[in-house]
CSV table of C-alpha atoms in Angstrom, one decimal:
chain,number,residue,atom,x,y,z
A,1,GLY,CA,-12.1,-24.5,-20.6
A,2,ALA,CA,-13.3,-22.1,-23.2
A,3,GLY,CA,-11.8,-18.6,-23.2
A,4,VAL,CA,-13.4,-15.3,-24.0
A,5,SER,CA,-14.9,-15.3,-27.4
A,6,GLN,CA,-15.8,-12.2,-29.6
A,7,SER,CA,-17.6,-11.8,-32.8
A,8,PRO,CA,-17.2,-10.9,-35.5
A,9,SER,CA,-13.5,-11.1,-35.8
A,10,ASN,CA,-13.5,-8.5,-38.5
A,11,LYS,CA,-16.1,-5.8,-39.4
A,12,VAL,CA,-15.9,-3.4,-42.3
A,13,THR,CA,-18.5,-0.7,-42.2
A,14,GLU,CA,-19.3,2.5,-44.0
A,15,LYS,CA,-19.0,5.8,-42.1
A,16,GLY,CA,-22.4,6.6,-40.5
A,17,LYS,CA,-23.6,3.0,-40.1
A,18,ASP,CA,-24.2,1.5,-36.8
A,19,VAL,CA,-22.2,-1.7,-35.6
A,20,GLU,CA,-22.7,-4.1,-32.8
A,21,LEU,CA,-19.8,-6.1,-31.3
A,22,ARG,CA,-20.4,-9.1,-29.2
A,23,CYS,CA,-18.4,-10.6,-26.2
A,24,ASP,CA,-18.9,-14.0,-24.5
A,25,PRO,CA,-16.9,-14.0,-21.2
A,26,ILE,CA,-15.3,-17.1,-19.6
A,27,SER,CA,-17.9,-19.1,-17.8
A,28,GLY,CA,-18.1,-18.0,-14.1
A,29,HIS,CA,-16.4,-14.7,-14.6
A,30,THR,CA,-18.5,-11.9,-13.1
A,31,ALA,CA,-16.6,-9.0,-14.4
A,32,LEU,CA,-16.4,-8.0,-18.1
A,33,TYR,CA,-14.3,-5.2,-19.7
A,34,TRP,CA,-14.1,-3.5,-23.1
A,35,TYR,CA,-11.0,-1.8,-24.4
A,36,ARG,CA,-10.0,-0.2,-27.6
A,37,GLN,CA,-6.7,-0.4,-29.3
A,38,ARG,CA,-5.8,1.8,-32.1
A,39,LEU,CA,-3.1,0.7,-34.5
A,40,GLY,CA,0.3,0.9,-32.8
A,41,GLN,CA,-1.1,2.2,-29.5
A,42,GLY,CA,-1.9,1.0,-26.0
A,43,LEU,CA,-5.1,-0.3,-24.6
A,44,GLU,CA,-7.8,2.4,-23.9
A,45,PHE,CA,-10.4,1.5,-21.3
A,46,LEU,CA,-14.0,1.9,-22.4
A,47,ILE,CA,-16.4,0.3,-19.9
A,48,TYR,CA,-16.7,-2.5,-17.4
A,49,PHE,CA,-19.6,-4.5,-15.9
A,50,GLN,CA,-19.7,-6.3,-12.6
A,51,GLY,CA,-22.6,-8.6,-12.1
A,52,ASN,CA,-25.8,-6.7,-11.7
A,53,SER,CA,-24.1,-3.5,-10.5
A,54,ALA,CA,-24.3,-0.3,-12.6
A,55,PRO,CA,-21.5,-0.3,-15.1
A,56,ASP,CA,-18.6,2.0,-15.1
A,57,LYS,CA,-19.0,3.9,-18.4
A,58,SER,CA,-16.5,6.6,-17.8
A,59,GLY,CA,-14.1,5.5,-20.5
A,60,LEU,CA,-16.7,5.7,-23.4
A,61,PRO,CA,-15.4,8.4,-25.7
A,62,SER,CA,-18.7,9.7,-26.8
A,63,ASP,CA,-22.5,9.1,-26.6
A,64,ARG,CA,-22.3,7.2,-29.9
A,65,PHE,CA,-20.8,4.4,-27.8
A,66,SER,CA,-23.0,2.2,-25.6
A,67,ALA,CA,-22.8,-1.2,-24.1
A,68,GLU,CA,-25.1,-3.7,-22.4
A,69,ARG,CA,-24.6,-7.0,-20.6
A,70,THR,CA,-27.3,-9.4,-19.6
A,71,GLY,CA,-26.5,-10.7,-16.1
A,72,GLU,CA,-23.1,-12.3,-16.1
A,73,SER,CA,-23.2,-13.4,-19.7
A,74,VAL,CA,-22.9,-11.9,-23.1
A,75,SER,CA,-22.1,-8.3,-23.7
A,76,THR,CA,-22.7,-6.1,-26.8
A,77,LEU,CA,-20.9,-3.0,-27.6
A,78,THR,CA,-22.7,-0.7,-30.0
A,79,ILE,CA,-21.2,2.1,-31.9
A,80,GLN,CA,-23.7,4.4,-33.6
A,81,ARG,CA,-23.1,6.6,-36.6
A,82,THR,CA,-19.5,5.2,-37.0
A,83,GLN,CA,-16.6,7.6,-37.8
A,84,GLN,CA,-13.3,6.8,-39.4
A,85,GLU,CA,-11.6,7.5,-36.0
A,86,ASP,CA,-13.6,4.5,-34.6
A,87,SER,CA,-11.4,2.2,-36.6
A,88,ALA,CA,-9.5,0.1,-34.1
A,89,VAL,CA,-9.4,-3.4,-32.5
A,90,TYR,CA,-12.1,-3.7,-29.8
A,91,LEU,CA,-11.0,-6.1,-27.1
A,92,CYS,CA,-13.1,-7.7,-24.5
A,93,ALA,CA,-11.7,-9.2,-21.2
A,94,SER,CA,-13.2,-10.9,-18.3
A,95,SER,CA,-12.1,-11.6,-14.8
A,96,ILE,CA,-13.4,-13.8,-12.0
A,97,GLN,CA,-14.4,-10.7,-9.9
A,98,TRP,CA,-14.6,-7.0,-10.3
A,99,GLY,CA,-11.7,-4.8,-9.5
A,100,GLY,CA,-8.1,-4.4,-10.5
A,101,LEU,CA,-6.9,-7.0,-8.2
A,102,TYR,CA,-8.0,-9.8,-10.5
A,103,GLU,CA,-6.4,-11.2,-13.5
A,104,GLN,CA,-8.1,-10.2,-16.8
A,105,TYR,CA,-8.3,-12.5,-19.8
A,106,PHE,CA,-8.7,-11.2,-23.3
A,107,GLY,CA,-10.6,-12.4,-26.2
A,108,PRO,CA,-9.3,-12.3,-29.7
A,109,GLY,CA,-10.8,-8.9,-30.5
A,110,THR,CA,-12.9,-7.5,-33.2
A,111,ARG,CA,-11.1,-5.5,-35.9
A,112,LEU,CA,-13.3,-2.7,-36.9
A,113,THR,CA,-12.6,-0.7,-40.1
A,114,VAL,CA,-14.7,2.3,-41.1
A,115,THR,CA,-14.4,3.4,-44.6
B,1,GLN,CA,3.4,12.0,-16.2
B,2,LYS,CA,1.7,8.9,-17.6
B,3,GLU,CA,0.2,6.6,-15.0
B,4,VAL,CA,2.1,3.6,-16.3
B,5,GLU,CA,5.3,4.1,-18.2
B,6,GLN,CA,7.5,1.5,-19.9
B,7,ASN,CA,11.0,1.7,-21.2
B,8,SER,CA,10.8,2.8,-24.8
B,9,GLY,CA,11.7,0.1,-27.4
B,10,PRO,CA,12.3,-1.5,-29.5
B,11,LEU,CA,14.6,-3.8,-27.4
B,12,SER,CA,16.6,-6.2,-29.3
B,13,VAL,CA,18.5,-9.1,-27.6
B,14,PRO,CA,20.3,-12.2,-29.0
B,15,GLU,CA,18.9,-15.6,-28.6
B,16,GLY,CA,19.8,-17.1,-25.2
B,17,ALA,CA,20.3,-13.7,-23.5
B,18,ILE,CA,18.3,-12.2,-20.7
B,19,ALA,CA,15.7,-9.6,-21.7
B,20,SER,CA,14.9,-6.9,-19.2
B,21,LEU,CA,11.6,-5.0,-19.4
B,22,ASN,CA,10.8,-2.2,-17.0
B,23,CYS,CA,7.7,-0.4,-15.9
B,24,THR,CA,7.0,2.5,-13.5
B,25,TYR,CA,3.7,3.6,-12.2
B,26,SER,CA,2.4,6.7,-10.5
B,27,ASP,CA,-0.4,5.5,-8.2
B,28,ARG,CA,1.2,4.7,-4.8
B,29,VAL,CA,-1.8,2.6,-3.6
B,30,SER,CA,-1.7,0.2,-6.5
B,31,GLN,CA,-1.8,-3.4,-5.4
B,32,SER,CA,-1.7,-5.6,-8.4
B,33,PHE,CA,0.7,-5.8,-11.3
B,34,PHE,CA,0.5,-7.8,-14.5
B,35,TRP,CA,2.6,-8.5,-17.6
B,36,TYR,CA,0.9,-9.3,-20.9
B,37,ARG,CA,2.6,-10.5,-24.0
B,38,GLN,CA,1.0,-9.4,-27.3
B,39,TYR,CA,2.0,-10.9,-30.6
B,40,SER,CA,1.5,-8.7,-33.8
B,41,GLY,CA,-2.1,-8.9,-34.7
B,42,LYS,CA,-3.1,-10.8,-31.6
B,43,SER,CA,-4.7,-9.9,-28.3
B,44,PRO,CA,-2.8,-9.6,-25.1
B,45,GLU,CA,-2.0,-12.8,-23.2
B,46,LEU,CA,-1.4,-12.8,-19.5
B,47,ILE,CA,2.0,-14.2,-18.6
B,48,MET,CA,2.7,-13.0,-15.1
B,49,SER,CA,0.9,-11.4,-12.1
B,50,ILE,CA,2.6,-10.1,-9.0
B,51,TYR,CA,1.2,-8.6,-5.8
B,52,SER,CA,4.0,-8.5,-3.3
B,53,ASN,CA,7.4,-7.0,-3.1
B,54,GLY,CA,10.2,-9.2,-4.4
B,55,ASP,CA,10.5,-11.7,-7.2
B,56,LYS,CA,8.2,-14.1,-8.6
B,57,GLU,CA,9.4,-16.8,-11.0
B,58,ASP,CA,7.6,-18.8,-13.5
B,59,GLY,CA,9.7,-20.9,-15.9
B,60,ARG,CA,11.9,-18.5,-17.9
B,61,PHE,CA,10.0,-15.5,-16.6
B,62,THR,CA,10.7,-13.5,-13.4
B,63,ALA,CA,8.6,-10.6,-12.3
B,64,GLN,CA,10.2,-8.2,-9.8
B,65,LEU,CA,8.2,-5.7,-7.8
B,66,ASN,CA,9.5,-2.7,-5.7
B,67,LYS,CA,6.5,-0.8,-4.4
B,68,ALA,CA,8.6,1.8,-2.6
B,69,SER,CA,10.3,2.7,-5.9
B,70,GLN,CA,6.9,2.2,-7.8
B,71,TYR,CA,8.8,-0.1,-10.2
B,72,VAL,CA,8.0,-3.5,-11.7
B,73,SER,CA,10.1,-5.4,-14.1
B,74,LEU,CA,10.0,-8.6,-16.2
B,75,LEU,CA,13.1,-10.7,-16.9
B,76,ILE,CA,13.1,-13.2,-19.7
B,77,ARG,CA,16.0,-15.8,-19.3
B,78,ASP,CA,17.3,-17.7,-22.2
B,79,SER,CA,15.3,-15.6,-24.6
B,80,GLN,CA,13.9,-17.4,-27.7
B,81,PRO,CA,12.8,-15.9,-31.0
B,82,SER,CA,9.3,-17.0,-30.1
B,83,ASP,CA,9.5,-14.4,-27.2
B,84,SER,CA,9.6,-11.6,-29.9
B,85,ALA,CA,6.4,-9.6,-29.1
B,86,THR,CA,5.2,-6.4,-27.4
B,87,TYR,CA,5.1,-6.7,-23.7
B,88,LEU,CA,2.5,-4.7,-21.8
B,89,CYS,CA,2.7,-3.7,-18.1
B,90,ALA,CA,-0.6,-3.3,-16.4
B,91,VAL,CA,-1.3,-1.7,-13.0
B,92,ASN,CA,-4.4,-1.5,-11.0
B,93,SER,CA,-5.7,1.9,-10.1
B,94,GLY,CA,-8.7,1.4,-7.9
B,95,SER,CA,-11.0,-1.0,-9.8
B,96,ARG,CA,-9.3,-0.6,-13.2
B,97,LEU,CA,-6.3,-1.7,-14.9
B,98,THR,CA,-4.1,0.9,-16.6
B,99,PHE,CA,-1.9,-0.3,-19.3
B,100,GLY,CA,1.5,1.0,-20.4
B,101,GLU,CA,2.1,1.6,-24.1
B,102,GLY,CA,4.2,-1.6,-24.3
B,103,THR,CA,7.8,-2.4,-25.2
B,104,GLN,CA,8.5,-4.2,-28.3
B,105,LEU,CA,11.0,-7.0,-27.9
B,106,THR,CA,12.9,-8.8,-30.7
B,107,VAL,CA,15.0,-11.8,-30.1
B,108,ASN,CA,17.5,-12.4,-32.8
B,109,PRO,CA,18.5,-16.0,-33.7
């Protein structure tokens, strides 16, 4: 079946502009996660959603970052007033259920470059 | 101490050899452990999951878990140049996965 999809694959934006990144999880997966990976570094947890429960936003680095998810489908990650340090690959993953016990499958990522 | 630590790379092995990748974790109550492979410029790809002490084999890959020592490893037998990638260890801590920084493996033909 189809895997996790993300769009756009690449995004170049000017400092100070807002960007919106999209993630479409695997069908039937109730949990969705966003991570950030800076060049040459590990994965940094940002936020996760589980069904209709309140999301865990504890990894969001600042109030410029926000995310939404409609039910168990598409999620959008919004970064307002982008800064150069926001340049990274933003990865979305989904799993069949919430919690660290379940395997997470990643999308191809969105490479964000802030100039 | 980092929550998940991996042996520092890069690791270089000749084609056909066994590559051994190691990972230690700090949360004693962790229950699930994963290995991901990440090719340069690509996203992580799940290759192994392990939940119980002991070995789990899948093709050329063997994951080993020792909860008492808080240690998990990945062995790649008959290493191929196509195995050259960064390998990420991930460990659950409560409802999240925490990832190590990764070990870069190069398999030389």
